[in-house]
mmCIF file of N, CA and C in Angstrom:
data_model
loop_
_atom_site.group_PDB
_atom_site.id
_atom_site.type_symbol
_atom_site.label_atom_id
_atom_site.label_comp_id
_atom_site.label_asym_id
_atom_site.label_seq_id
_atom_site.Cartn_x
_atom_site.Cartn_y
_atom_site.Cartn_z
ATOM 1 N N UNK A 1 156.895 153.649 220.957
ATOM 2 C CA UNK A 1 156.586 152.139 221.094
ATOM 3 C C UNK A 1 157.524 151.504 222.244
ATOM 4 N N UNK A 2 158.717 152.134 222.258
ATOM 5 C CA UNK A 2 159.707 151.352 223.213
ATOM 6 C C UNK A 2 159.113 151.529 224.586
ATOM 7 N N UNK A 3 158.600 152.727 224.971
ATOM 8 C CA UNK A 3 157.985 152.777 226.434
ATOM 9 C C UNK A 3 156.892 151.680 226.587
ATOM 10 N N UNK A 4 156.117 151.510 225.596
ATOM 11 C CA UNK A 4 155.043 150.448 225.876
ATOM 12 C C UNK A 4 155.564 149.196 226.250
ATOM 13 N N UNK A 5 156.680 148.766 225.538
ATOM 14 C CA UNK A 5 157.329 147.492 225.833
ATOM 15 C C UNK A 5 158.010 147.475 227.262
ATOM 16 N N UNK A 6 158.659 148.656 227.807
ATOM 17 C CA UNK A 6 159.153 148.842 228.870
ATOM 18 C C UNK A 6 158.117 148.656 229.998
ATOM 19 N N UNK A 7 156.953 149.371 229.874
ATOM 20 C CA UNK A 7 155.943 149.340 230.730
ATOM 21 C C UNK A 7 155.397 147.799 231.064
ATOM 22 N N UNK A 8 155.277 147.231 229.939
ATOM 23 C CA UNK A 8 154.662 145.740 230.008
ATOM 24 C C UNK A 8 155.850 145.001 230.604
ATOM 25 N N UNK A 9 157.050 145.228 230.362
ATOM 26 C CA UNK A 9 158.024 144.395 230.961
ATOM 27 C C UNK A 9 158.155 144.632 232.386
ATOM 28 N N UNK A 10 158.062 145.831 232.869
ATOM 29 C CA UNK A 10 157.973 146.230 234.337
ATOM 30 C C UNK A 10 156.882 145.530 235.087
ATOM 31 N N UNK A 11 155.678 145.614 234.393
ATOM 32 C CA UNK A 11 154.584 144.801 234.924
ATOM 33 C C UNK A 11 154.756 143.246 235.196
ATOM 34 N N UNK A 12 155.352 142.701 234.057
ATOM 35 C CA UNK A 12 155.652 141.271 234.203
ATOM 36 C C UNK A 12 156.745 140.942 235.093
ATOM 37 N N UNK A 13 157.686 141.610 235.236
ATOM 38 C CA UNK A 13 158.831 141.460 236.362
ATOM 39 C C UNK A 13 158.164 141.533 237.843
ATOM 40 N N UNK A 14 157.246 142.561 237.963
ATOM 41 C CA UNK A 14 156.626 142.717 239.228
ATOM 42 C C UNK A 14 155.785 141.668 239.577
ATOM 43 N N UNK A 15 155.048 141.169 238.592
ATOM 44 C CA UNK A 15 154.142 139.976 238.730
ATOM 45 C C UNK A 15 155.061 138.844 239.160
ATOM 46 N N UNK A 16 156.032 138.511 238.423
ATOM 47 C CA UNK A 16 156.960 137.419 238.573
ATOM 48 C C UNK A 16 157.559 137.413 240.044
ATOM 49 N N UNK A 17 157.936 138.569 240.467
ATOM 50 C CA UNK A 17 158.559 138.707 241.884
ATOM 51 C C UNK A 17 157.557 138.356 242.861
ATOM 52 N N UNK A 18 156.298 138.695 242.707
ATOM 53 C CA UNK A 18 155.232 138.284 243.690
ATOM 54 C C UNK A 18 154.756 136.779 243.663
ATOM 55 N N UNK A 19 154.683 136.370 242.265
ATOM 56 C CA UNK A 19 154.223 135.099 242.016
ATOM 57 C C UNK A 19 155.248 133.986 242.418
ATOM 58 N N UNK A 20 156.470 134.253 242.055
ATOM 59 C CA UNK A 20 157.583 133.313 242.280
ATOM 60 C C UNK A 20 158.726 133.956 243.122
ATOM 61 N N UNK A 21 158.573 134.321 244.342
ATOM 62 C CA UNK A 21 159.625 134.986 245.039
ATOM 63 C C UNK A 21 160.811 134.048 245.152
ATOM 64 N N UNK A 22 160.719 132.789 245.241
ATOM 65 C CA UNK A 22 161.841 131.944 245.290
ATOM 66 C C UNK A 22 162.756 132.013 244.091
ATOM 67 N N UNK A 23 162.245 132.444 242.924
ATOM 68 C CA UNK A 23 163.023 132.463 241.796
ATOM 69 C C UNK A 23 163.293 133.962 241.358
ATOM 70 N N UNK A 24 162.783 134.944 242.092
ATOM 71 C CA UNK A 24 162.853 136.292 241.702
ATOM 72 C C UNK A 24 164.327 136.847 241.296
ATOM 73 N N UNK A 25 165.269 136.288 242.023
ATOM 74 C CA UNK A 25 166.743 136.767 241.833
ATOM 75 C C UNK A 25 167.255 136.075 240.662
ATOM 76 N N UNK A 26 166.585 135.323 240.023
ATOM 77 C CA UNK A 26 167.066 134.475 238.791
ATOM 78 C C UNK A 26 166.562 135.008 237.472
ATOM 79 N N UNK A 27 165.472 136.073 237.662
ATOM 80 C CA UNK A 27 165.016 136.813 236.559
ATOM 81 C C UNK A 27 165.747 138.052 236.332
ATOM 82 N N UNK A 28 166.417 138.182 235.195
ATOM 83 C CA UNK A 28 167.361 139.336 235.075
ATOM 84 C C UNK A 28 167.065 139.981 233.723
ATOM 85 N N UNK A 29 167.248 141.342 233.707
ATOM 86 C CA UNK A 29 167.222 142.344 232.520
ATOM 87 C C UNK A 29 168.588 142.801 232.294
ATOM 88 N N UNK A 30 169.155 142.639 231.153
ATOM 89 C CA UNK A 30 170.432 143.168 230.755
ATOM 90 C C UNK A 30 170.208 144.612 230.133
ATOM 91 N N UNK A 31 170.553 145.671 230.755
ATOM 92 C CA UNK A 31 170.350 147.061 230.173
ATOM 93 C C UNK A 31 171.095 147.373 228.952
ATOM 94 N N UNK A 32 170.746 146.558 227.909
ATOM 95 C CA UNK A 32 171.351 146.917 226.580
ATOM 96 C C UNK A 32 170.843 148.230 225.921
ATOM 97 N N UNK A 33 169.675 148.441 226.150
ATOM 98 C CA UNK A 33 169.026 149.578 225.325
ATOM 99 C C UNK A 33 169.351 150.949 225.975
ATOM 100 N N UNK A 34 168.659 151.838 225.551
ATOM 101 C CA UNK A 34 168.772 153.305 226.165
ATOM 102 C C UNK A 34 169.648 154.036 225.279
ATOM 103 N N UNK A 35 169.813 155.300 225.667
ATOM 104 C CA UNK A 35 170.787 156.219 224.787
ATOM 105 C C UNK A 35 172.067 156.417 225.725
ATOM 106 N N UNK A 36 173.248 156.290 225.090
ATOM 107 C CA UNK A 36 174.450 156.463 225.555
ATOM 108 C C UNK A 36 175.226 157.229 224.637
ATOM 109 N N UNK A 37 176.299 157.924 225.099
ATOM 110 C CA UNK A 37 177.235 158.566 224.214
ATOM 111 C C UNK A 37 178.101 157.495 223.784
ATOM 112 N N UNK A 38 178.935 157.921 222.692
ATOM 113 C CA UNK A 38 179.693 156.826 222.073
ATOM 114 C C UNK A 38 180.813 156.214 222.903
ATOM 115 N N UNK A 39 181.288 157.168 223.868
ATOM 116 C CA UNK A 39 182.268 156.622 224.895
ATOM 117 C C UNK A 39 181.788 155.694 225.758
ATOM 118 N N UNK A 40 180.577 155.917 226.338
ATOM 119 C CA UNK A 40 179.971 154.915 227.213
ATOM 120 C C UNK A 40 179.526 153.760 226.487
ATOM 121 N N UNK A 41 179.007 153.948 225.250
ATOM 122 C CA UNK A 41 178.676 152.684 224.451
ATOM 123 C C UNK A 41 179.760 151.849 224.262
ATOM 124 N N UNK A 42 180.945 152.449 223.887
ATOM 125 C CA UNK A 42 182.255 151.626 223.695
ATOM 126 C C UNK A 42 182.626 150.927 224.948
ATOM 127 N N UNK A 43 182.483 151.499 226.092
ATOM 128 C CA UNK A 43 182.781 150.872 227.463
ATOM 129 C C UNK A 43 181.858 149.746 227.616
ATOM 130 N N UNK A 44 180.591 149.860 227.473
ATOM 131 C CA UNK A 44 179.624 148.832 227.636
ATOM 132 C C UNK A 44 179.979 147.658 226.660
ATOM 133 N N UNK A 45 180.355 147.886 225.482
ATOM 134 C CA UNK A 45 180.590 146.828 224.454
ATOM 135 C C UNK A 45 181.847 146.141 224.950
ATOM 136 N N UNK A 46 182.914 146.843 225.416
ATOM 137 C CA UNK A 46 184.094 146.173 226.079
ATOM 138 C C UNK A 46 183.869 145.403 227.262
ATOM 139 N N UNK A 47 182.751 145.763 227.914
ATOM 140 C CA UNK A 47 182.555 145.021 229.168
ATOM 141 C C UNK A 47 181.577 143.818 228.887
ATOM 142 N N UNK A 48 181.241 143.585 227.667
ATOM 143 C CA UNK A 48 180.412 142.323 227.289
ATOM 144 C C UNK A 48 179.035 142.464 226.857
ATOM 145 N N UNK A 49 178.570 143.833 226.722
ATOM 146 C CA UNK A 49 177.187 144.004 226.118
ATOM 147 C C UNK A 49 177.161 143.566 224.683
ATOM 148 N N UNK A 50 176.166 142.877 224.437
ATOM 149 C CA UNK A 50 175.986 142.344 222.969
ATOM 150 C C UNK A 50 174.680 142.823 222.414
ATOM 151 N N UNK A 51 174.748 143.292 221.195
ATOM 152 C CA UNK A 51 173.487 143.613 220.412
ATOM 153 C C UNK A 51 172.558 142.404 220.329
ATOM 154 N N UNK A 52 171.297 142.647 220.525
ATOM 155 C CA UNK A 52 170.338 141.662 220.161
ATOM 156 C C UNK A 52 169.976 140.829 221.561
ATOM 157 N N UNK A 53 170.630 140.936 222.601
ATOM 158 C CA UNK A 53 170.414 140.199 223.824
ATOM 159 C C UNK A 53 169.102 140.387 224.259
ATOM 160 N N UNK A 54 168.456 139.391 224.650
ATOM 161 C CA UNK A 54 166.954 139.348 225.007
ATOM 162 C C UNK A 54 166.656 140.321 226.133
ATOM 163 N N UNK A 55 165.566 140.745 226.200
ATOM 164 C CA UNK A 55 165.133 141.604 227.373
ATOM 165 C C UNK A 55 165.103 141.025 228.818
ATOM 166 N N UNK A 56 164.772 139.850 228.910
ATOM 167 C CA UNK A 56 164.839 139.131 230.155
ATOM 168 C C UNK A 56 165.376 137.625 230.021
ATOM 169 N N UNK A 57 166.192 137.215 231.027
ATOM 170 C CA UNK A 57 166.598 135.865 231.031
ATOM 171 C C UNK A 57 166.212 135.307 232.433
ATOM 172 N N UNK A 58 165.646 134.067 232.442
ATOM 173 C CA UNK A 58 165.303 133.326 233.550
ATOM 174 C C UNK A 58 166.353 132.304 233.733
ATOM 175 N N UNK A 59 167.301 132.434 234.660
ATOM 176 C CA UNK A 59 168.450 131.512 234.896
ATOM 177 C C UNK A 59 167.914 130.335 235.640
ATOM 178 N N UNK A 60 167.117 129.492 234.987
ATOM 179 C CA UNK A 60 166.544 128.276 235.718
ATOM 180 C C UNK A 60 166.442 127.212 234.715
ATOM 181 N N UNK A 61 167.220 126.104 234.818
ATOM 182 C CA UNK A 61 167.023 125.057 233.816
ATOM 183 C C UNK A 61 165.665 124.334 234.133
ATOM 184 N N UNK A 62 165.039 124.152 232.839
ATOM 185 C CA UNK A 62 163.727 123.291 232.875
ATOM 186 C C UNK A 62 163.703 122.739 231.470
ATOM 187 N N UNK A 63 162.918 121.347 231.526
ATOM 188 C CA UNK A 63 162.695 120.741 230.363
ATOM 189 C C UNK A 63 163.772 120.561 229.232
ATOM 190 N N UNK A 64 164.964 120.414 229.867
ATOM 191 C CA UNK A 64 166.133 120.146 228.979
ATOM 192 C C UNK A 64 166.796 121.407 228.554
ATOM 193 N N UNK A 65 166.201 122.666 228.850
ATOM 194 C CA UNK A 65 166.812 123.871 228.534
ATOM 195 C C UNK A 65 167.704 124.379 229.664
ATOM 196 N N UNK A 66 168.763 125.128 229.411
ATOM 197 C CA UNK A 66 169.680 125.688 230.347
ATOM 198 C C UNK A 66 168.922 126.914 230.997
ATOM 199 N N UNK A 67 168.236 127.652 230.350
ATOM 200 C CA UNK A 67 167.624 128.910 230.812
ATOM 201 C C UNK A 67 166.507 129.248 229.789
ATOM 202 N N UNK A 68 165.800 130.370 230.115
ATOM 203 C CA UNK A 68 164.802 130.857 229.287
ATOM 204 C C UNK A 68 165.060 132.341 228.979
ATOM 205 N N UNK A 69 165.129 132.615 227.686
ATOM 206 C CA UNK A 69 165.283 134.093 227.334
ATOM 207 C C UNK A 69 163.947 134.552 226.730
ATOM 208 N N UNK A 70 163.550 135.853 227.220
ATOM 209 C CA UNK A 70 162.389 136.436 226.838
ATOM 210 C C UNK A 70 162.585 137.667 225.987
ATOM 211 N N UNK A 71 162.127 137.718 224.890
ATOM 212 C CA UNK A 71 162.297 139.017 224.116
ATOM 213 C C UNK A 71 160.810 139.840 224.022
ATOM 214 N N UNK A 72 160.737 140.881 224.830
ATOM 215 C CA UNK A 72 159.441 141.574 224.842
ATOM 216 C C UNK A 72 159.148 142.386 223.562
ATOM 217 N N UNK A 73 158.025 142.344 222.986
ATOM 218 C CA UNK A 73 157.516 143.098 221.909
ATOM 219 C C UNK A 73 156.030 143.569 222.011
ATOM 220 N N UNK A 74 155.819 144.685 221.424
ATOM 221 C CA UNK A 74 154.471 144.999 221.324
ATOM 222 C C UNK A 74 153.702 144.117 220.261
ATOM 223 N N UNK A 75 152.416 144.247 220.268
ATOM 224 C CA UNK A 75 151.587 143.350 219.389
ATOM 225 C C UNK A 75 152.119 143.472 217.861
ATOM 226 N N UNK A 76 152.589 144.545 217.362
ATOM 227 C CA UNK A 76 153.104 144.670 215.956
ATOM 228 C C UNK A 76 154.675 144.785 215.940
ATOM 229 N N UNK A 77 155.368 144.583 217.137
ATOM 230 C CA UNK A 77 156.729 144.773 217.140
ATOM 231 C C UNK A 77 157.523 143.582 216.373
ATOM 232 N N UNK A 78 158.709 143.934 215.850
ATOM 233 C CA UNK A 78 159.384 142.762 215.117
ATOM 234 C C UNK A 78 160.797 142.775 215.730
ATOM 235 N N UNK A 79 161.359 141.606 215.519
ATOM 236 C CA UNK A 79 162.873 141.455 215.875
ATOM 237 C C UNK A 79 163.867 142.203 214.997
ATOM 238 N N UNK A 80 164.790 142.725 215.567
ATOM 239 C CA UNK A 80 165.837 143.345 214.700
ATOM 240 C C UNK A 80 166.736 142.067 214.179
ATOM 241 N N UNK A 81 167.576 142.358 213.250
ATOM 242 C CA UNK A 81 168.512 141.265 212.843
ATOM 243 C C UNK A 81 169.463 140.734 213.964
ATOM 244 N N UNK A 82 169.897 141.671 214.803
ATOM 245 C CA UNK A 82 170.842 141.256 215.829
ATOM 246 C C UNK A 82 169.941 140.395 216.875
ATOM 247 N N UNK A 83 168.664 140.688 216.979
ATOM 248 C CA UNK A 83 167.896 139.840 217.918
ATOM 249 C C UNK A 83 167.590 138.383 217.371
ATOM 250 N N UNK A 84 167.428 138.381 216.083
ATOM 251 C CA UNK A 84 167.259 137.038 215.254
ATOM 252 C C UNK A 84 168.662 136.247 215.413
ATOM 253 N N UNK A 85 169.716 136.860 215.201
ATOM 254 C CA UNK A 85 171.005 136.260 215.347
ATOM 255 C C UNK A 85 171.095 135.826 216.816
ATOM 256 N N UNK A 86 170.827 136.526 217.802
ATOM 257 C CA UNK A 86 171.009 136.098 219.156
ATOM 258 C C UNK A 86 170.167 134.867 219.401
ATOM 259 N N UNK A 87 168.914 134.853 218.948
ATOM 260 C CA UNK A 87 167.943 133.911 219.151
ATOM 261 C C UNK A 87 168.496 132.465 218.573
ATOM 262 N N UNK A 88 168.934 132.655 217.204
ATOM 263 C CA UNK A 88 169.609 131.496 216.776
ATOM 264 C C UNK A 88 170.756 130.849 217.560
ATOM 265 N N UNK A 89 171.596 131.732 217.990
ATOM 266 C CA UNK A 89 172.750 131.439 218.788
ATOM 267 C C UNK A 89 172.450 130.759 220.109
ATOM 268 N N UNK A 90 171.476 131.329 220.860
ATOM 269 C CA UNK A 90 171.058 130.778 222.114
ATOM 270 C C UNK A 90 170.334 129.324 222.035
ATOM 271 N N UNK A 91 169.325 129.337 220.959
ATOM 272 C CA UNK A 91 168.642 128.064 220.764
ATOM 273 C C UNK A 91 169.642 126.917 220.308
ATOM 274 N N UNK A 92 170.496 127.277 219.501
ATOM 275 C CA UNK A 92 171.591 126.240 219.205
ATOM 276 C C UNK A 92 172.399 125.791 220.336
ATOM 277 N N UNK A 93 172.585 126.610 221.340
ATOM 278 C CA UNK A 93 173.349 126.311 222.463
ATOM 279 C C UNK A 93 172.548 125.571 223.627
ATOM 280 N N UNK A 94 171.172 125.376 223.321
ATOM 281 C CA UNK A 94 170.375 124.627 224.272
ATOM 282 C C UNK A 94 169.613 125.429 225.253
ATOM 283 N N UNK A 95 169.334 126.718 224.801
ATOM 284 C CA UNK A 95 168.471 127.640 225.654
ATOM 285 C C UNK A 95 167.010 127.757 225.022
ATOM 286 N N UNK A 96 165.981 128.003 225.763
ATOM 287 C CA UNK A 96 164.750 128.207 225.269
ATOM 288 C C UNK A 96 164.634 129.786 224.938
ATOM 289 N N UNK A 97 163.874 130.181 223.993
ATOM 290 C CA UNK A 97 163.846 131.585 223.626
ATOM 291 C C UNK A 97 162.366 131.765 223.249
ATOM 292 N N UNK A 98 161.837 132.838 223.744
ATOM 293 C CA UNK A 98 160.457 133.082 223.434
ATOM 294 C C UNK A 98 160.213 134.587 223.211
ATOM 295 N N UNK A 99 159.357 134.991 222.348
ATOM 296 C CA UNK A 99 158.926 136.326 222.007
ATOM 297 C C UNK A 99 157.582 136.512 222.666
ATOM 298 N N UNK A 100 157.478 137.567 223.497
ATOM 299 C CA UNK A 100 156.382 137.720 224.342
ATOM 300 C C UNK A 100 155.714 139.100 223.901
ATOM 301 N N UNK A 101 154.357 139.055 223.745
ATOM 302 C CA UNK A 101 153.734 140.255 223.209
ATOM 303 C C UNK A 101 152.608 140.749 224.199
ATOM 304 N N UNK A 102 152.843 140.537 225.494
ATOM 305 C CA UNK A 102 151.934 141.066 226.371
ATOM 306 C C UNK A 102 152.026 140.530 227.804
ATOM 307 N N UNK A 103 151.297 140.999 228.812
ATOM 308 C CA UNK A 103 151.477 140.411 230.024
ATOM 309 C C UNK A 103 150.831 139.144 230.103
ATOM 310 N N UNK A 104 149.660 138.778 229.501
ATOM 311 C CA UNK A 104 149.082 137.638 229.613
ATOM 312 C C UNK A 104 149.813 136.488 229.065
ATOM 313 N N UNK A 105 150.560 136.836 227.823
ATOM 314 C CA UNK A 105 151.405 135.903 227.277
ATOM 315 C C UNK A 105 152.483 135.571 228.154
ATOM 316 N N UNK A 106 153.131 136.586 228.765
ATOM 317 C CA UNK A 106 154.182 136.345 229.827
ATOM 318 C C UNK A 106 153.948 135.387 230.854
ATOM 319 N N UNK A 107 152.727 135.601 231.421
ATOM 320 C CA UNK A 107 152.380 134.684 232.574
ATOM 321 C C UNK A 107 152.138 133.314 232.046
ATOM 322 N N UNK A 108 151.559 133.089 230.728
ATOM 323 C CA UNK A 108 151.526 131.674 230.064
ATOM 324 C C UNK A 108 152.863 131.148 229.865
ATOM 325 N N UNK A 109 153.788 131.980 229.348
ATOM 326 C CA UNK A 109 155.008 131.457 229.011
ATOM 327 C C UNK A 109 155.817 130.945 230.314
ATOM 328 N N UNK A 110 155.737 131.747 231.212
ATOM 329 C CA UNK A 110 156.349 131.412 232.618
ATOM 330 C C UNK A 110 155.742 130.161 233.169
ATOM 331 N N UNK A 111 154.423 130.147 233.171
ATOM 332 C CA UNK A 111 153.565 128.957 233.673
ATOM 333 C C UNK A 111 154.034 127.613 232.958
ATOM 334 N N UNK A 112 154.071 127.772 231.616
ATOM 335 C CA UNK A 112 154.533 126.521 230.867
ATOM 336 C C UNK A 112 155.942 126.137 231.108
ATOM 337 N N UNK A 113 156.809 127.159 231.351
ATOM 338 C CA UNK A 113 158.236 126.816 231.535
ATOM 339 C C UNK A 113 158.509 126.263 232.791
ATOM 340 N N UNK A 114 157.838 126.778 233.877
ATOM 341 C CA UNK A 114 158.084 126.265 235.222
ATOM 342 C C UNK A 114 157.357 125.059 235.598
ATOM 343 N N UNK A 115 156.553 124.466 234.699
ATOM 344 C CA UNK A 115 155.754 123.205 235.067
ATOM 345 C C UNK A 115 156.760 122.059 235.193
#
């Protein structure tokens, strides 16, 4: 299932780059996932990698929010506990957070946020 999320996310990022080139450098993916050995994982954690961090962040304030975090999920995907904790933390700090379940939903989320 993970590759399905990745493929949807790559399509979303590509669309965003073409649709909003003026903001393309403000959309970021933090490479938290993937397989690492314990030493490398420890280094990433020491450098600030946090469990549950959203898949994408759009660093553009809108509608009273500081930025938009997007967690990509398949139609049946669910958040992990660390993702739920991250969502709670960032929404309490004044950020928008959305769970996105596909390309069409991504385009709608972005359109609504950038209005």
